[in-house]
CSV table of C-alpha atoms in Angstrom, one decimal:
chain,number,residue,atom,x,y,z
A,1,UNK,CA,0.1,0.0,0.1
A,2,UNK,CA,1.5,3.7,-0.9
A,3,UNK,CA,2.0,5.7,2.3
A,4,UNK,CA,1.5,9.4,2.4
A,5,UNK,CA,2.6,11.5,5.2
A,6,UNK,CA,0.5,14.9,6.2
A,7,UNK,CA,2.8,17.2,8.5
A,8,UNK,CA,0.8,20.8,9.3
A,9,UNK,CA,0.7,23.1,12.4
A,10,UNK,CA,-3.0,23.9,13.6
A,11,UNK,CA,-3.3,25.8,17.1
A,12,UNK,CA,-7.3,26.4,16.9
A,13,UNK,CA,-8.4,23.7,14.9
A,14,UNK,CA,-9.2,25.1,11.5
A,15,UNK,CA,-6.0,23.7,9.5
A,16,UNK,CA,-6.5,20.2,11.2
A,17,UNK,CA,-10.0,19.6,10.2
A,18,UNK,CA,-8.4,20.6,6.4
A,19,UNK,CA,-5.7,18.1,7.0
A,20,UNK,CA,-8.1,15.2,7.8
A,21,UNK,CA,-10.5,16.1,5.2
A,22,UNK,CA,-7.4,15.6,2.7
A,23,UNK,CA,-6.1,12.7,4.5
A,24,UNK,CA,-9.9,11.3,4.2
A,25,UNK,CA,-9.8,11.5,0.3
A,26,UNK,CA,-6.4,10.0,0.4
A,27,UNK,CA,-7.4,7.0,2.2
A,28,UNK,CA,-10.6,6.6,0.0
A,29,UNK,CA,-7.8,6.4,-3.3
A,30,UNK,CA,-6.2,3.7,-1.4
A,31,UNK,CA,-3.1,5.4,0.4
A,32,UNK,CA,-2.2,4.8,4.4
A,33,UNK,CA,-1.9,8.1,5.7
A,34,UNK,CA,-0.3,9.3,8.8
A,35,UNK,CA,-1.0,12.9,9.8
A,36,UNK,CA,1.2,14.8,12.1
A,37,UNK,CA,0.7,18.5,13.9
A,38,UNK,CA,3.7,20.3,15.0
A,39,UNK,CA,1.8,21.3,18.1
A,40,UNK,CA,2.5,17.8,19.5
A,41,UNK,CA,6.1,17.4,19.1
A,42,UNK,CA,8.7,16.0,16.2
A,43,UNK,CA,7.2,14.5,13.2
A,44,UNK,CA,8.1,11.3,11.7
A,45,UNK,CA,10.8,11.3,9.3
A,46,UNK,CA,9.9,11.9,6.0
A,47,UNK,CA,12.1,9.5,4.4
A,48,UNK,CA,10.1,6.2,3.0
A,49,UNK,CA,6.8,7.9,2.0
A,50,UNK,CA,5.4,7.8,-1.5
A,51,UNK,CA,3.6,11.2,-1.3
A,52,UNK,CA,4.0,14.3,1.2
A,53,UNK,CA,1.8,17.1,2.1
A,54,UNK,CA,2.4,20.3,4.4
A,55,UNK,CA,0.0,22.8,5.8
A,56,UNK,CA,0.1,26.0,7.7
A,57,UNK,CA,-2.5,28.7,8.9
A,58,UNK,CA,-1.5,32.2,7.4
A,59,UNK,CA,0.4,34.3,10.0
A,60,UNK,CA,1.2,37.8,8.6
A,61,UNK,CA,0.4,36.6,5.0
A,62,UNK,CA,3.0,33.8,5.4
A,63,UNK,CA,3.5,30.5,7.0
A,64,UNK,CA,3.8,29.9,10.9
A,65,UNK,CA,7.5,30.2,11.6
A,66,UNK,CA,7.6,26.2,13.1
A,67,UNK,CA,5.9,25.3,9.6
A,68,UNK,CA,9.1,27.2,7.9
A,69,UNK,CA,11.7,25.6,10.2
A,70,UNK,CA,10.4,22.1,9.5
A,71,UNK,CA,10.5,22.7,5.7
A,72,UNK,CA,14.2,23.9,6.0
A,73,UNK,CA,14.9,21.0,8.1
A,74,UNK,CA,13.6,18.5,5.4
A,75,UNK,CA,16.0,16.3,3.7
A,76,UNK,CA,16.1,15.7,-0.1
A,77,UNK,CA,13.2,14.9,-1.6
A,78,UNK,CA,14.1,14.6,-5.2
A,79,UNK,CA,11.0,13.4,-7.3
A,80,UNK,CA,8.7,12.9,-4.5
A,81,UNK,CA,5.2,14.1,-5.2
A,82,UNK,CA,4.4,16.7,-2.4
A,83,UNK,CA,1.0,19.1,-2.3
A,84,UNK,CA,0.3,22.0,0.1
A,85,UNK,CA,-2.3,23.6,1.8
A,86,UNK,CA,-3.3,26.6,3.8
A,87,UNK,CA,-5.6,28.2,5.6
A,88,UNK,CA,-6.7,31.7,6.4
A,89,UNK,CA,-9.7,34.0,7.6
A,90,UNK,CA,-8.8,36.6,4.8
A,91,UNK,CA,-6.0,37.1,2.6
A,92,UNK,CA,-3.8,33.7,2.4
A,93,UNK,CA,-1.0,36.2,0.9
A,94,UNK,CA,2.3,34.1,0.5
A,95,UNK,CA,1.2,31.2,2.5
A,96,UNK,CA,0.8,28.1,-0.1
A,97,UNK,CA,3.6,30.0,-2.2
A,98,UNK,CA,6.2,29.8,0.3
A,99,UNK,CA,5.6,26.1,1.3
A,100,UNK,CA,5.6,25.0,-2.3
A,101,UNK,CA,8.5,27.2,-3.0
A,102,UNK,CA,10.7,25.3,0.1
A,103,UNK,CA,9.4,21.9,-0.9
A,104,UNK,CA,10.6,22.5,-4.6
A,105,UNK,CA,13.8,23.4,-3.3
A,106,UNK,CA,14.2,20.2,-1.4
A,107,UNK,CA,13.4,18.5,-5.1
A,108,UNK,CA,9.8,17.4,-4.5
A,109,UNK,CA,7.4,17.7,-7.4
A,110,UNK,CA,4.2,19.7,-7.1
A,111,UNK,CA,1.2,17.3,-6.6
A,112,UNK,CA,-1.4,20.3,-5.5
A,113,UNK,CA,-2.4,23.4,-3.7
A,114,UNK,CA,-5.4,23.5,-1.6
A,115,UNK,CA,-6.7,26.6,0.4
A,116,UNK,CA,-9.3,26.9,2.7
A,117,UNK,CA,-11.1,29.5,4.9
A,118,UNK,CA,-10.7,29.0,8.6
A,119,UNK,CA,-12.0,31.1,11.6
A,120,UNK,CA,-9.6,33.7,12.8
A,121,UNK,CA,-8.4,33.7,16.5
A,122,UNK,CA,-6.0,36.7,16.3
A,123,UNK,CA,-6.4,38.5,19.4
A,124,UNK,CA,-5.8,42.0,17.8
A,125,UNK,CA,-9.0,41.5,15.9
A,126,UNK,CA,-11.0,40.2,18.5
A,127,UNK,CA,-10.0,43.0,20.7
A,128,UNK,CA,-11.4,45.4,18.0
A,129,UNK,CA,-14.5,43.0,18.0
A,130,UNK,CA,-14.5,41.0,15.2
A,131,UNK,CA,-14.5,37.3,14.8
A,132,UNK,CA,-13.4,36.8,11.0
A,133,UNK,CA,-15.0,33.6,9.1
A,134,UNK,CA,-17.2,32.0,12.5
A,135,UNK,CA,-17.7,28.3,11.8
A,136,UNK,CA,-15.0,28.0,9.2
A,137,UNK,CA,-14.2,25.7,7.9
A,138,UNK,CA,-17.6,24.8,6.6
A,139,UNK,CA,-18.9,21.4,5.5
A,140,UNK,CA,-18.3,22.4,2.0
A,141,UNK,CA,-15.1,23.5,2.6
A,142,UNK,CA,-14.1,20.1,3.8
A,143,UNK,CA,-15.9,18.3,1.5
A,144,UNK,CA,-13.7,20.0,-1.0
A,145,UNK,CA,-10.7,19.1,0.7
A,146,UNK,CA,-11.6,15.5,0.7
A,147,UNK,CA,-11.9,15.9,-3.1
A,148,UNK,CA,-8.7,17.8,-3.3
A,149,UNK,CA,-7.0,14.3,-1.6
A,150,UNK,CA,-8.6,12.5,-4.2
A,151,UNK,CA,-7.4,14.7,-6.8
A,152,UNK,CA,-3.7,14.5,-5.9
A,153,UNK,CA,-3.8,11.0,-6.3
A,154,UNK,CA,-5.2,11.2,-9.8
A,155,UNK,CA,-2.4,13.9,-10.2
A,156,UNK,CA,0.2,11.9,-9.6
A,157,UNK,CA,-1.0,9.0,-12.1
A,158,UNK,CA,-0.2,11.5,-14.6
A,159,UNK,CA,3.3,11.4,-16.2
A,160,UNK,CA,3.0,15.3,-17.0
A,161,UNK,CA,1.8,17.0,-13.4
A,162,UNK,CA,3.5,19.8,-12.5
A,163,UNK,CA,3.3,23.1,-10.8
A,164,UNK,CA,-0.2,24.5,-9.9
A,165,UNK,CA,-1.0,28.4,-10.1
A,166,UNK,CA,0.7,30.7,-7.6
A,167,UNK,CA,-1.2,32.9,-5.2
A,168,UNK,CA,-0.9,36.7,-6.3
A,169,UNK,CA,1.7,39.0,-4.5
A,170,UNK,CA,0.0,40.8,-1.8
A,171,UNK,CA,-0.6,44.4,-1.5
A,172,UNK,CA,2.1,47.0,-0.2
A,173,UNK,CA,0.9,47.7,3.0
A,174,UNK,CA,0.6,44.1,3.6
A,175,UNK,CA,4.1,43.5,2.4
A,176,UNK,CA,5.1,46.2,5.0
A,177,UNK,CA,3.3,44.6,8.1
A,178,UNK,CA,5.2,41.4,7.2
A,179,UNK,CA,8.3,43.2,7.2
A,180,UNK,CA,7.9,44.8,10.3
A,181,UNK,CA,6.7,41.5,11.9
A,182,UNK,CA,9.9,39.3,10.4
A,183,UNK,CA,11.0,37.1,12.6
A,184,UNK,CA,14.3,38.9,13.5
A,185,UNK,CA,12.0,41.6,14.9
A,186,UNK,CA,9.6,38.9,16.9
A,187,UNK,CA,13.3,37.2,18.2
A,188,UNK,CA,14.7,40.8,19.1
A,189,UNK,CA,12.0,43.0,20.1
A,190,UNK,CA,8.2,41.6,20.0
A,191,UNK,CA,8.6,39.1,22.3
A,192,UNK,CA,10.3,41.2,24.9
A,193,UNK,CA,7.4,43.1,25.0
A,194,UNK,CA,5.1,40.4,26.8
A,195,UNK,CA,4.3,40.6,30.1
A,196,UNK,CA,2.0,39.3,32.7
A,197,UNK,CA,-0.1,41.9,35.4
A,198,UNK,CA,-0.9,41.6,38.9
A,199,UNK,CA,-4.1,39.8,38.2
A,200,UNK,CA,-1.9,36.6,37.3
A,201,UNK,CA,-2.3,33.5,39.5
A,202,UNK,CA,0.2,31.5,38.4
A,203,UNK,CA,-2.4,29.0,37.0
A,204,UNK,CA,0.0,27.7,34.0
A,205,UNK,CA,-2.4,27.9,31.3
A,206,UNK,CA,-0.2,30.0,29.1
A,207,UNK,CA,2.7,27.6,29.5
A,208,UNK,CA,0.4,24.8,28.7
A,209,UNK,CA,-1.1,26.6,25.6
A,210,UNK,CA,1.9,27.9,24.1
A,211,UNK,CA,2.6,25.3,21.0
A,212,UNK,CA,6.1,25.4,20.9
A,213,UNK,CA,7.3,25.6,24.7
A,214,UNK,CA,8.4,29.1,24.4
A,215,UNK,CA,6.8,29.9,28.0
A,216,UNK,CA,8.2,28.7,31.1
A,217,UNK,CA,7.0,29.3,34.7
A,218,UNK,CA,9.2,31.3,36.6
A,219,UNK,CA,9.6,32.6,40.0
A,220,UNK,CA,6.2,32.0,41.5
A,221,UNK,CA,5.3,29.9,39.1
A,222,UNK,CA,4.5,33.3,36.8
A,223,UNK,CA,5.3,33.1,32.8
A,224,UNK,CA,8.4,33.8,31.5
A,225,UNK,CA,8.5,34.2,28.0
A,226,UNK,CA,11.6,32.9,25.5
A,227,UNK,CA,13.2,34.8,22.6
A,228,UNK,CA,14.0,32.6,20.0
A,229,UNK,CA,10.6,30.1,19.3
A,230,UNK,CA,7.4,32.7,19.7
A,231,UNK,CA,5.4,32.1,16.3
A,232,UNK,CA,3.4,35.6,17.2
A,233,UNK,CA,0.1,33.7,17.6
A,234,UNK,CA,-0.7,35.8,20.8
A,235,UNK,CA,-2.6,32.4,22.1
A,236,UNK,CA,-1.2,32.8,25.7
A,237,UNK,CA,-2.6,36.2,25.6
A,238,UNK,CA,-6.0,34.8,24.1
A,239,UNK,CA,-6.6,32.1,26.3
A,240,UNK,CA,-5.1,33.5,29.9
A,241,UNK,CA,-8.3,33.2,32.1
A,242,UNK,CA,-7.5,36.0,33.9
A,243,UNK,CA,-6.8,38.4,31.4
A,244,UNK,CA,-3.6,38.9,32.9
A,245,UNK,CA,-1.5,38.5,29.6
A,246,UNK,CA,-0.6,41.6,27.9
A,247,UNK,CA,1.2,42.1,24.8
A,248,UNK,CA,2.2,46.0,24.8
A,249,UNK,CA,1.8,46.6,20.8
A,250,UNK,CA,-1.7,45.6,21.1
A,251,UNK,CA,-2.2,48.9,23.4
A,252,UNK,CA,-0.1,51.3,21.4
A,253,UNK,CA,-2.2,53.9,19.6
A,254,UNK,CA,-0.2,53.7,16.3
A,255,UNK,CA,-0.4,49.8,16.4
A,256,UNK,CA,-4.3,50.0,17.2
A,257,UNK,CA,-4.6,52.4,14.2
A,258,UNK,CA,-2.7,50.4,12.0
A,259,UNK,CA,-4.2,47.0,13.2
A,260,UNK,CA,-8.0,48.5,12.2
A,261,UNK,CA,-6.8,49.8,8.6
A,262,UNK,CA,-6.0,46.2,8.0
A,263,UNK,CA,-9.1,44.5,9.7
A,264,UNK,CA,-10.7,47.1,7.6
A,265,UNK,CA,-9.8,45.6,4.4
A,266,UNK,CA,-9.8,42.1,6.0
A,267,UNK,CA,-13.6,42.2,6.5
A,268,UNK,CA,-14.8,44.0,3.5
A,269,UNK,CA,-17.3,42.2,1.6
A,270,UNK,CA,-16.2,39.1,3.9
A,271,UNK,CA,-18.4,37.0,6.8
A,272,UNK,CA,-17.6,38.1,10.5
A,273,UNK,CA,-19.7,38.3,13.5
A,274,UNK,CA,-19.3,41.2,16.0
A,275,UNK,CA,-17.8,39.9,19.5
A,276,UNK,CA,-17.1,40.8,22.9
A,277,UNK,CA,-13.6,39.4,24.0
A,278,UNK,CA,-14.0,37.7,27.4
A,279,UNK,CA,-11.0,36.4,29.4
A,280,UNK,CA,-9.9,32.8,28.5
A,281,UNK,CA,-10.8,33.4,24.7
A,282,UNK,CA,-14.2,33.1,25.0
A,283,UNK,CA,-16.5,35.2,23.0
A,284,UNK,CA,-20.0,36.6,22.9
A,285,UNK,CA,-21.7,37.5,19.3
A,286,UNK,CA,-23.6,40.8,19.6
A,287,UNK,CA,-24.6,40.4,16.0
A,288,UNK,CA,-24.5,37.9,12.8
């Protein structure tokens, strides 16, 4: 039996649902599929698989940093068929392009690309009262992901399969935002700006929530942030049950004005709920 490996990162669950649906399509076409979420640790070695897939949510119009690290760590995949998938609440940006470029550099052959909408739990937007794409990915989207899995198998059965169309270049403003939140900036500056307020009761939720182990329990059990592996997912801040974690930029007037402008572009013509954000990441809808 042919074997496929799908490696992805999913924090909120959207990308995991898409990965599982793609895997279902592959299994329906006779493949044995191993699924692995990078949040759970180190994935199995890619060597020995007949088909390879990589998926990521969109973080500032690119893949998450841990997916980029994983792609860089891969061995040569010369001739191995590989596919990519990406999730986003709005503009997918270069997420899919970056994954496919990295796979191509390893010698893999492009077997397909799928992108889907997922709910956006970015705290910057939630604080402004917007939950983008609530309920996504929908059943229709997941059915399409399953069909994509079957289509990948059909593609690699052809002798002339190759590169799929690329996503378009993002606007200058979004490129600027991505540049200002590049990895060096996150490591050198932004990850230093997380801090816990007096309301912190050392519950440890942030330590358990961090998908890359970047937060440790320090003196009196209060969180201490590392400065190397932060993904800038803000889940520590989002999930704190005491609303005791603050990332300073979210409260800077200039940052908030910029976030509101970007949010306006993101929500234009898109489905969203107006919400009130509660401690622990709960939201209360105020309109649909």
